[in-house]
XYZ file of C-alpha atoms in Angstrom:
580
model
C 0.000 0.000 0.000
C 2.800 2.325 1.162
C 4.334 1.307 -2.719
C 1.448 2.619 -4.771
C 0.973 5.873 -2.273
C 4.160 6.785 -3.112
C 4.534 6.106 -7.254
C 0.957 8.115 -7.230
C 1.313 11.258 -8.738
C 0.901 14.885 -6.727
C -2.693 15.761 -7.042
C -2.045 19.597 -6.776
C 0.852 18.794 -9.483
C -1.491 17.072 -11.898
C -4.225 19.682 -11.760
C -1.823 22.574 -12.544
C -0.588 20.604 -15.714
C -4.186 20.294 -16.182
C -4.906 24.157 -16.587
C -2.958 24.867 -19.618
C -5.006 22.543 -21.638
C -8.491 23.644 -19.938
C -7.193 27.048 -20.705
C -6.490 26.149 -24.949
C -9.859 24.709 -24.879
C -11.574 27.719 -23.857
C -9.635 29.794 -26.681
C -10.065 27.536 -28.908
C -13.848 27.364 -28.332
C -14.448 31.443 -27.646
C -12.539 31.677 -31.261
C -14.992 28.860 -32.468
C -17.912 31.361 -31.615
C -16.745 33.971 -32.910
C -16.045 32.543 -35.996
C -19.404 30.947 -36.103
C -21.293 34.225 -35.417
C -19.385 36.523 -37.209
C -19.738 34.086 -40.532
C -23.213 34.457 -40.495
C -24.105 38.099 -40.135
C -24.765 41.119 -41.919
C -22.421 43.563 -42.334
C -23.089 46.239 -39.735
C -24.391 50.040 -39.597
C -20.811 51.538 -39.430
C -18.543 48.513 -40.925
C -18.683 49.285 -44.771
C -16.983 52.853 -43.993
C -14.377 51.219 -42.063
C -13.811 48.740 -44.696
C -13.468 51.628 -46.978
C -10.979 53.233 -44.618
C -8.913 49.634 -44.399
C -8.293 49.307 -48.661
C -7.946 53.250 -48.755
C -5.085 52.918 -45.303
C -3.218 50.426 -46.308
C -3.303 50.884 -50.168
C -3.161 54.242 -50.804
C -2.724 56.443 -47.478
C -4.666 59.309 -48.150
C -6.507 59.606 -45.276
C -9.960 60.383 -46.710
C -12.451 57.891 -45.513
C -13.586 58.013 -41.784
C -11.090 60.096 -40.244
C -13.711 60.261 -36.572
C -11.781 57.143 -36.563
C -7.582 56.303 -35.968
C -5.957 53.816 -38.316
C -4.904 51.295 -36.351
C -7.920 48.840 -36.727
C -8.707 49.734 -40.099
C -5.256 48.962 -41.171
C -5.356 45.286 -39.155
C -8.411 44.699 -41.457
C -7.107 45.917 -44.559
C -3.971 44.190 -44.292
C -6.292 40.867 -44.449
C -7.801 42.330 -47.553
C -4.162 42.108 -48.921
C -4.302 40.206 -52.748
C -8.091 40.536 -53.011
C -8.941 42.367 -55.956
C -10.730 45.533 -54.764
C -11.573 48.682 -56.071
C -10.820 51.641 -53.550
C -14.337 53.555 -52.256
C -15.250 56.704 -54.264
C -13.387 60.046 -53.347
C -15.611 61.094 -49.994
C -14.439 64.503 -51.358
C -15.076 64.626 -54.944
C -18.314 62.783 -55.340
C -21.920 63.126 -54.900
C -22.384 62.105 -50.565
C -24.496 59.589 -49.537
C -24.443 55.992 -48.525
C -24.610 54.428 -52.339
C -20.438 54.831 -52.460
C -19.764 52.502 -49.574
C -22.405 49.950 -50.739
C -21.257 50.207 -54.223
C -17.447 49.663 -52.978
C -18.889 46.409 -50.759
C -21.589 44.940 -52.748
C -20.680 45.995 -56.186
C -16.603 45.430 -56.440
C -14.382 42.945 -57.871
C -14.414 40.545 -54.827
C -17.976 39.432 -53.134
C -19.241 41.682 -50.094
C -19.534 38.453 -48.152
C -15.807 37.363 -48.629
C -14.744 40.954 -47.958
C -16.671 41.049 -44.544
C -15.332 37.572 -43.895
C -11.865 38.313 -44.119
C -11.817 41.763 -42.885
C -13.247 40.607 -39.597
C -11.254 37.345 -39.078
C -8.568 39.622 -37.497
C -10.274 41.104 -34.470
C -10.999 36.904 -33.709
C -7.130 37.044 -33.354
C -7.592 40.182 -31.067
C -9.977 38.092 -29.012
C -7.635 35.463 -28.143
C -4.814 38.174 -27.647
C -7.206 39.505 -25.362
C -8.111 36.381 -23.601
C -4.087 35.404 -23.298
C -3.529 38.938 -21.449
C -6.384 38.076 -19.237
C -4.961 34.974 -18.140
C -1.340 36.103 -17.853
C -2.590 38.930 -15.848
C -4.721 37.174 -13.059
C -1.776 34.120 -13.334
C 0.868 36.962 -12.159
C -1.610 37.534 -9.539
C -3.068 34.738 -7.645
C -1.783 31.446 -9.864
C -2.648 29.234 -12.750
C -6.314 28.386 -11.990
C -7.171 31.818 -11.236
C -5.732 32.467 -14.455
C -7.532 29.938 -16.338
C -10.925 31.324 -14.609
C -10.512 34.803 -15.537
C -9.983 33.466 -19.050
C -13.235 31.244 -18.870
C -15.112 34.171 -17.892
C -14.121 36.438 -20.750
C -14.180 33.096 -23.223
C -18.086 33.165 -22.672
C -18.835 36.563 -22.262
C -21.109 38.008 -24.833
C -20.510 41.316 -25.265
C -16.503 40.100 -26.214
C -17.388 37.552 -28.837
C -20.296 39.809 -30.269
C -17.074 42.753 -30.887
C -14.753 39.856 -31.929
C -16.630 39.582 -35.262
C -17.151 43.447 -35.937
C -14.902 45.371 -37.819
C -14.559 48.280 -35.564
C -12.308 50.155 -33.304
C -13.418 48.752 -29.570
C -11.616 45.702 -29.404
C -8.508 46.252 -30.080
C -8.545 49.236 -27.735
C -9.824 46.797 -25.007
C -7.001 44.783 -25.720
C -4.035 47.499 -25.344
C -5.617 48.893 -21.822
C -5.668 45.312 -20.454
C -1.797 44.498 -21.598
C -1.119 47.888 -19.896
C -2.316 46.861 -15.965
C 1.335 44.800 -16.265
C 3.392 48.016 -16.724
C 0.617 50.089 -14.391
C 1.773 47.787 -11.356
C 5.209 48.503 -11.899
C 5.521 51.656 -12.379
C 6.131 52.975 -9.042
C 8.805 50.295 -8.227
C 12.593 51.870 -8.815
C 13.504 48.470 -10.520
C 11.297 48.997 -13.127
C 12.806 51.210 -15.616
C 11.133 50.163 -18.841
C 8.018 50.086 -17.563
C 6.782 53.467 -18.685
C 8.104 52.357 -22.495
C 5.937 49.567 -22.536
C 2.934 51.641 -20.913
C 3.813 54.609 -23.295
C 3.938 51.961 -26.509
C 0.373 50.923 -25.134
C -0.782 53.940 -24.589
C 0.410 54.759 -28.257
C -1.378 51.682 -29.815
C -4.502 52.221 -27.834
C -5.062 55.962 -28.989
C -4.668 54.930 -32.839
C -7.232 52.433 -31.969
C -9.816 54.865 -30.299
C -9.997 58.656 -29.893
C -11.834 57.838 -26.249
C -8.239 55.550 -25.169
C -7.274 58.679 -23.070
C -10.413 58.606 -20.868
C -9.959 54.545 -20.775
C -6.514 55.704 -19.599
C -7.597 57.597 -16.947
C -10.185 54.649 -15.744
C -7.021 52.556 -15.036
C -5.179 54.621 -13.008
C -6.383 53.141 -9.881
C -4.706 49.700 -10.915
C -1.513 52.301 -10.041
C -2.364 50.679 -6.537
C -3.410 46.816 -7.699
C -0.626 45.241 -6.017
C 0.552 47.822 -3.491
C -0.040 51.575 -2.444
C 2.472 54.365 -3.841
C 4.525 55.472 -0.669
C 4.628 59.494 -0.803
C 8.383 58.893 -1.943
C 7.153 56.915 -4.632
C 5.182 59.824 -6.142
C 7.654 61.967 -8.353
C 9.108 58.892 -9.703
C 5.502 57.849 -10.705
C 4.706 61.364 -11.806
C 7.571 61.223 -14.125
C 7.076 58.047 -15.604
C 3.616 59.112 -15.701
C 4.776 61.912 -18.355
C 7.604 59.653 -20.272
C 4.647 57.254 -20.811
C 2.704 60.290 -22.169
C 4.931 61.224 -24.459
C 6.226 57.724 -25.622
C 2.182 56.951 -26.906
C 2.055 60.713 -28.624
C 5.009 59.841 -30.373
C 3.098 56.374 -31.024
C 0.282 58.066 -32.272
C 1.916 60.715 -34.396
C 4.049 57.858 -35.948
C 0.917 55.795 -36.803
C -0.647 58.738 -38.181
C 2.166 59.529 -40.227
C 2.298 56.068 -41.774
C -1.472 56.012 -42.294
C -1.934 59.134 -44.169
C 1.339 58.956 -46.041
C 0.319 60.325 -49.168
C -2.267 62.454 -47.885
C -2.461 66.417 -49.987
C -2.674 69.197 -47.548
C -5.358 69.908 -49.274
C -7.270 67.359 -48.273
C -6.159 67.542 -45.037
C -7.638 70.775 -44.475
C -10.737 69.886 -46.126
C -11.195 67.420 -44.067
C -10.844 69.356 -40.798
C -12.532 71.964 -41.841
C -15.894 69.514 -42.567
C -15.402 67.467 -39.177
C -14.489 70.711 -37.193
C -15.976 74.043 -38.530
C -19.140 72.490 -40.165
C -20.237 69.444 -38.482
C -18.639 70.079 -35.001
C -19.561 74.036 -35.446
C -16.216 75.535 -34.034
C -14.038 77.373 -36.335
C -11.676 77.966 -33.559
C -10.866 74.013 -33.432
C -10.624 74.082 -37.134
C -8.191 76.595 -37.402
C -5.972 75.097 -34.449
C -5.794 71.594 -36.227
C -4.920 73.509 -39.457
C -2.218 75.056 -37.947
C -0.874 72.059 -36.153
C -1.515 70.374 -39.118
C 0.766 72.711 -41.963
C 3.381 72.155 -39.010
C 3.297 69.032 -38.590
C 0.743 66.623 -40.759
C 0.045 63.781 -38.544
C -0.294 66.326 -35.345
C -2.942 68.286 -37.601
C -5.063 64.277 -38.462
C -4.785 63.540 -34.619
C -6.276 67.044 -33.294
C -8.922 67.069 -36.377
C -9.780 62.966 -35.018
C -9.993 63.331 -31.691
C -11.573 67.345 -31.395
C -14.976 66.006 -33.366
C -14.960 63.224 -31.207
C -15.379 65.648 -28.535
C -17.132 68.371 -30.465
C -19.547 66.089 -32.189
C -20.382 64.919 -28.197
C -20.881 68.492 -26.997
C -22.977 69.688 -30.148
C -24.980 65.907 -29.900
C -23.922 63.000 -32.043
C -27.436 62.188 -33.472
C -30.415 60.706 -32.241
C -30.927 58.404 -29.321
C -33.194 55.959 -27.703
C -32.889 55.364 -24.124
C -35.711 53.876 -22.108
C -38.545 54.713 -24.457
C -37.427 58.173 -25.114
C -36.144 59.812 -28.110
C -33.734 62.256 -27.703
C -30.858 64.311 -29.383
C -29.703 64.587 -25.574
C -27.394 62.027 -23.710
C -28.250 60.779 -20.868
C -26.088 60.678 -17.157
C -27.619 57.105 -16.410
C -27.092 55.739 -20.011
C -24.037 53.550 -19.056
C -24.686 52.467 -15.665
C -27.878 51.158 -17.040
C -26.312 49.310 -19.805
C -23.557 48.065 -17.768
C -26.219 46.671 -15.745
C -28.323 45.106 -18.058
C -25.495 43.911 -20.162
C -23.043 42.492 -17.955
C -23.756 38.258 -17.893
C -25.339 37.198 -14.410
C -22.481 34.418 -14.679
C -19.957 37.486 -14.460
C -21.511 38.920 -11.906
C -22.001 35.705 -9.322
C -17.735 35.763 -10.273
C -17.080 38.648 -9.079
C -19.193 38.030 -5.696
C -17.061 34.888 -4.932
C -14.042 36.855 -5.986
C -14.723 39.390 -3.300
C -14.760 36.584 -0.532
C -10.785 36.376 -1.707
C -8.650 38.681 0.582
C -6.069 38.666 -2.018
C -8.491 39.979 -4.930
C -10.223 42.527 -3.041
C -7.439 45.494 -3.514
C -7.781 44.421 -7.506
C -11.550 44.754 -7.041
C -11.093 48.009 -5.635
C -9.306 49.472 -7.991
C -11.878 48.347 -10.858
C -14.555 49.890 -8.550
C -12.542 53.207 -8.670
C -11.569 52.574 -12.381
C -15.955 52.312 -13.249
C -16.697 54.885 -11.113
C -14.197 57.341 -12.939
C -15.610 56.326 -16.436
C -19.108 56.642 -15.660
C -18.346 60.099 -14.467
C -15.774 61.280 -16.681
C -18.588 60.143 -19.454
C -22.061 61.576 -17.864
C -21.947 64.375 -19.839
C -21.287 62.898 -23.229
C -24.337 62.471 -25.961
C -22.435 58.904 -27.311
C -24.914 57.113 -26.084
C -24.849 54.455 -28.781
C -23.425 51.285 -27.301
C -21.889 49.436 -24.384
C -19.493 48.970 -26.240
C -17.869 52.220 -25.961
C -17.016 50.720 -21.978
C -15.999 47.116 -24.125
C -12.990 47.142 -21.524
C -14.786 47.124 -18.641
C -15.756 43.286 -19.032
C -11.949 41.695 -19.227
C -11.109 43.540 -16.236
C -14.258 42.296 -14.429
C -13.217 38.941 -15.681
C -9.981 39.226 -14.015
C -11.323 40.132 -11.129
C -13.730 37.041 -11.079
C -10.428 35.309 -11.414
C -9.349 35.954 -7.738
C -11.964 33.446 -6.249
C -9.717 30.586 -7.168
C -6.796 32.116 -6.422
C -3.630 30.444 -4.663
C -1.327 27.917 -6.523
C -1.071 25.468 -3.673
C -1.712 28.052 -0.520
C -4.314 27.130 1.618
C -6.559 30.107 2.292
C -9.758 29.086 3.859
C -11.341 25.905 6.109
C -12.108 22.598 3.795
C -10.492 21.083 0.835
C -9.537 22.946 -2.142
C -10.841 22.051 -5.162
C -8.051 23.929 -7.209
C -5.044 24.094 -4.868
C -5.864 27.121 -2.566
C -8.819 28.925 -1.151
C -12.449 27.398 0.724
C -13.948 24.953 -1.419
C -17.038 27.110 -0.992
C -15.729 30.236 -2.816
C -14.253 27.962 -5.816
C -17.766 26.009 -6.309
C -19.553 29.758 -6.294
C -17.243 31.219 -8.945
C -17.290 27.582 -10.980
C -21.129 27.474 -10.734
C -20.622 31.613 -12.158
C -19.001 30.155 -14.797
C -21.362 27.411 -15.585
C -24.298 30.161 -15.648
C -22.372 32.161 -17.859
C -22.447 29.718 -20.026
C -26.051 28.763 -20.336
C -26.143 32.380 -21.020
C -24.034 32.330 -23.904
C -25.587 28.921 -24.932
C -28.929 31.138 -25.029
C -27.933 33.787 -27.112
C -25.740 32.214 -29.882
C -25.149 33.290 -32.113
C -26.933 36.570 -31.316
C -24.250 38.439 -29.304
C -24.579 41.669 -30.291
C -28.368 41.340 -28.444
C -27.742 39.723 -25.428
C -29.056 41.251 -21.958
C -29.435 39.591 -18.905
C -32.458 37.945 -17.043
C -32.386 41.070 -14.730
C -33.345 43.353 -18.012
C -35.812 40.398 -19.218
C -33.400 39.053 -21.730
C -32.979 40.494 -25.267
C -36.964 40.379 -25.762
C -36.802 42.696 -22.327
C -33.768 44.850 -23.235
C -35.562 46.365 -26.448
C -37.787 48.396 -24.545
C -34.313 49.991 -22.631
C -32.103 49.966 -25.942
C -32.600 50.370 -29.879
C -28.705 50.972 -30.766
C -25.686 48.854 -31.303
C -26.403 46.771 -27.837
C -29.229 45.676 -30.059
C -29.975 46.216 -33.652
C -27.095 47.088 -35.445
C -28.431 45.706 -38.876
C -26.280 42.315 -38.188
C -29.470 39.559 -38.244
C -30.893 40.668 -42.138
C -28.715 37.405 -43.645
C -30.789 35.353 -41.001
C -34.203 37.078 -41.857
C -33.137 36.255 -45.621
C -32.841 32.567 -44.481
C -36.199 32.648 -42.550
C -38.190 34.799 -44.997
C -39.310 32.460 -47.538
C -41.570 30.272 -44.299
C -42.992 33.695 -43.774
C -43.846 35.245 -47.113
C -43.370 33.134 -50.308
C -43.812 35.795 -52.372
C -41.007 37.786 -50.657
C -41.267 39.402 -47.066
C -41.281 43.326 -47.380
C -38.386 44.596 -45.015
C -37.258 47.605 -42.901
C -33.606 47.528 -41.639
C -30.801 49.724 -40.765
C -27.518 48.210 -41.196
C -24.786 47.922 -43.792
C -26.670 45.711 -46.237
C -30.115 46.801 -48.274
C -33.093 44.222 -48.349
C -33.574 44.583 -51.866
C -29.883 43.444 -52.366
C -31.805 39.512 -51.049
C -34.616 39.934 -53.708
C -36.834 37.881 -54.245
C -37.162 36.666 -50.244
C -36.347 40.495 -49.335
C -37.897 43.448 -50.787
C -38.833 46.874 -49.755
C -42.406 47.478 -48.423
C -44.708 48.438 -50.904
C -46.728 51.254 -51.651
C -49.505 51.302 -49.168
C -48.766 47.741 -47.870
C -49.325 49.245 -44.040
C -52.759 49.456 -44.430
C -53.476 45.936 -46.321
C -55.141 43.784 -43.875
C -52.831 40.161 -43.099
C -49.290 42.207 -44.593
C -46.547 40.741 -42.840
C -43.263 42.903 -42.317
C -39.796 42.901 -40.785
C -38.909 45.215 -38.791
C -35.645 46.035 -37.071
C -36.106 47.292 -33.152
C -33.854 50.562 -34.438
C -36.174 51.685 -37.572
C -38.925 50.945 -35.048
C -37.655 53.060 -31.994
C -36.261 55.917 -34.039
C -36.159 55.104 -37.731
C -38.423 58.569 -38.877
C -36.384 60.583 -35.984
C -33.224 59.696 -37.505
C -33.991 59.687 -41.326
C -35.404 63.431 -40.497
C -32.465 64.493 -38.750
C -30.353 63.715 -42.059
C -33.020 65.676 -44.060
C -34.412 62.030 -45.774
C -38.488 63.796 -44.831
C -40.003 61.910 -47.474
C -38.475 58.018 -46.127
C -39.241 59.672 -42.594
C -42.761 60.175 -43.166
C -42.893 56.929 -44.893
C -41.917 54.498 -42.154
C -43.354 57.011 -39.612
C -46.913 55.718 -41.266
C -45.591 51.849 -41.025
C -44.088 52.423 -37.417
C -47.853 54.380 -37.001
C -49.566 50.899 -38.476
C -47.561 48.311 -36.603
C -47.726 49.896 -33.130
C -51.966 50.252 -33.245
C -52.403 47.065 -35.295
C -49.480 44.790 -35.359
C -49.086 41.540 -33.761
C -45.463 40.320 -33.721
C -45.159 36.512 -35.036
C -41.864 36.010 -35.362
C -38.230 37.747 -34.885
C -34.816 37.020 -35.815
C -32.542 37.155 -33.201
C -34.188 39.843 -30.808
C -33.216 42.839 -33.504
C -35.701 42.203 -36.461
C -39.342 41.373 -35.133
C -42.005 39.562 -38.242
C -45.286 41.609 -37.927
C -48.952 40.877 -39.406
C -50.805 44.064 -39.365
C -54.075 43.506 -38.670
C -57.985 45.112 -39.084
């Protein structure tokens, strides 16, 4: 007996070798997802100017597609469009405006629409499992291998990660340089740690051509300053200084990026450009003439100010219309993102981050995402972007990571009982393990519907339409699936209403538009996405479209006095018969 106790193997030993491969399998199966979602929908409401912007960055650098948006994403996607043959968008400045340009350069170019959205958005599943890696490595550093592995499940299954992981957009990648920075965050109050505001600044850098908002996502993360330990008062001028060397590295980042991007950029474009984004749509000519300036001194100074001003500009002079809880509004709203944070954020996440919080060890982490929310839900009260959760996409790892901490301990004991994973009360580990078993039924629920999900607290995505009509909804990404579904509906072909980056008509015969009148035929059955429906005549009047407003404002009219829904795709497109 005393042979075979001895020639066992270490149980603690065997489940650590264990956790690499649990920790593959959940990459391998978020990427899985992704793949599997992102193949089948639509292209979305803002992805065919971005895949404008990604031929016209990486083949030509001229810089005149999208420029409310940095380079760096755009140029990850068009560098996947390398070898396909592809016709560059019309000149944004020297043709007719409108959205026929961008559909014409997707759906009417020398490679298919669907193989361009395919490929484009195959990288940002490669920024997911970056993303998923740096969330493991970082709780790992922290409180061992399982922990590591279970902050990784828990951003593996989250929803709102895999729906952005098949978008070709800016948010993800941004989400993933702010999470590799909490390494160089920790260390840069230690004396040791010399390069550490390098690698933050080269973050920093990367993040800010990703997103205009990366400084405010910047400032979110300061508290992780404190993660590991608190700054002693003789710590604070060395921090301050790094501080402004890791400033100034991810300006020079940016500038270089910028440089690159808009390489053969006129400077008379340039100023064109600013002077549409700045002096007539963000209505300062002060800002306008400041990026000119910094511009015919130095060029990528001049793209960077003209970016990142109408960002802010475009917030304080409203960027559009809005729905938020039934209301229609030009106006953002103070309780917009703790709302959608609250509806969005997976139940499974949430019963993670309670066991988490049992953890001595993870509570100073947890504390410093508390302070990290708290300063982006105020530093972003004011602003009228209220058109996503995914504007606070990085929010979610680092609640992952924080989830991690309820199995942390590599072999410690922490707590009374036997450990299932090597340290801390069996309790705490069989609270965060049952989190991540109810995160994924959630995810089981809403596949491959991402871009919809809410939580049971909000009613699900059939409950979170009444709250939301915007990109944590209806972003135009289900009309492939309506397509598929149609011809059970309406033989004949289903008369459809959708906002996205794809036209019914394109799917004729089992799409069409409605027809004239068709609202007040008795029996009609027609799609509907929940945005046209919140806000569809609000919007199409507020870009001067009065005759489509009034249109669907008579549809919208007809469906909410006499429509019964019998049918939706996903939770974004609902199947109405209009009744007597």
């Amino acid at each position: 007996m005393r042979a075979v106790t001895e020639s066992a193997p270490d149980a603690p030993s065997s489940r650590r070798r264990l956790e690499p491969w649990a920790s593959l399998a959940l990459v391998l199966l978020s990427a899985s997802l992704a793949v599997h979602h992102l193949s089948g929908d639509a292209a979305t409401a803002d992805e065919p100017v971005h895949l404008a912007a990604a031929v016209e960055v990486v083949r030509e650098g001229t810089g005149r597609w999208n420029p409310e948006h940095p380079p760096l994403a755009k140029a990850i996607a068009g560098l996947a469009l390398s070898g396909l043959p592809l016709r560059p968008a019309e000149d944004p400045l020297r043709s007719p405006a409108g959205p026929g340009r961008l559909l014409r350069f997707l759906y009417a170019n020398e490679t298919p629409g669907e193989t361009v959205l395919f490929r484009a958005r195959l990288p940002f599943v490669a920024l997911l499992v970056a993303l998923l890696l740096a969330v493991r490595s970082e709780a790992r550093r922290r409180w061992g291998g399982w922990a590591g592995c279970a902050a990784l499940g828990f951003a593996a299954l989250e929803p709102n990660l895999l729906a952005h992981a098949g978008v070709v957009h800016t948010d993800l990648a941004a989400t993933l340089f702010v999470v590799l920075s909490l390494g160089p965050l920790a260390r840069l109050a230690r004396p040791e740690a010399r390069r550490a505001p390098l690698v933050l600044g080269l973050l920093w850098g990367l993040a800010l051509l990703s997103k205009y908002s990366a400084p405010l996502l910047a400032l979110a993360t300061l508290p992780f300053l404190a993660a590991d330990a608190t700054p002693s008062p003789s710590d604070v001028p060395r921090l301050l200084r790094r501080l402004e060397a890791a400033t100034a590295i991810a300006l020079v980042v940016a500038l270089a990026g910028f440089a690159w991007a808009h390489r053969n950029q006129t400077p008379e474009d340039r100023r064109a450009l600013t002077t549409e984004r700045l002096e007539t749509k963000g209505r300062s000519a002060a800002a306008a003439r400041l990026a000119i300036r910094a511009g015919d001194a130095l060029p990528p100074l001049g793209n960077l100010l003209t970016g990142a001003l109408s960002v802010v500009l475009q917030s304080e002079v409203g960027a559009g219309v809005n729905y938020f809880c039934g209301r229609v509004s030009r106006e953002g709203s103070p309780f917009y993102f703790p709302l959608a944070l609250a509806v969005k954020t997976p139940l499974g996440l949430l019963l993670g981050l309670g066991a988490a919080l049992a953890a001595r060890d993870g509570r100073r982490f947890a504390g410093a995402l508390g302070a990290g929310l708290a300063l982006f839900l105020l530093l972003s009260a004011r602003t009228t972007y209220n058109i996503g959760v995914r504007h606070a996409l990085f929010l979610f790892p680092l609640a992952a990571i924080a989830a991690g901490a309820a199995l942390a301990g590599d072999g410690r004991r922490q707590g009374p009982g036997p450990a299932l994973f090597g340290g801390g009360s069996r309790l705490r580990q069989r609270v965060a393990l049952s989190g991540l078993v109810v995160l994924g039924l959630e995810l089981a629920a809403v596949h491959p519907h991402e871009l919809s999900f809410f939580n049971a607290l909000a009613g699900g995505p059939q409950g979170g339409r009444r709250l939301f009509a915007d990109s944590n909804l209806d972003w135009g990404q289900e009309l492939l699936r309506l397509k598929e579904a149609a011809p059970a509906f309406a033989p004949s072909g289903l008369g459809t209403v959708v906002f996205g980056g794809d036209l019914p008509s394109r799917h004729a015969p089992a799409l069409r538009p409605p027809l004239p009148g068709e609202e007040e035929r008795p029996g009609a059955l027609l799609a509907i996405g929940e945005a046209p429906l919140a806000l569809g005549p609000e919007l199409l009047r507020a870009k001067g479209a009065v005759g489509d407003a009034e249109r669907l404002e008579r549809i919208r009219a007809a469906v909410r006095k006499r429509g019964t829904r019998v049918g939706s795709i996903g939770a974004s497109i609902g199947i109405w018969r209009l009744d007597r």
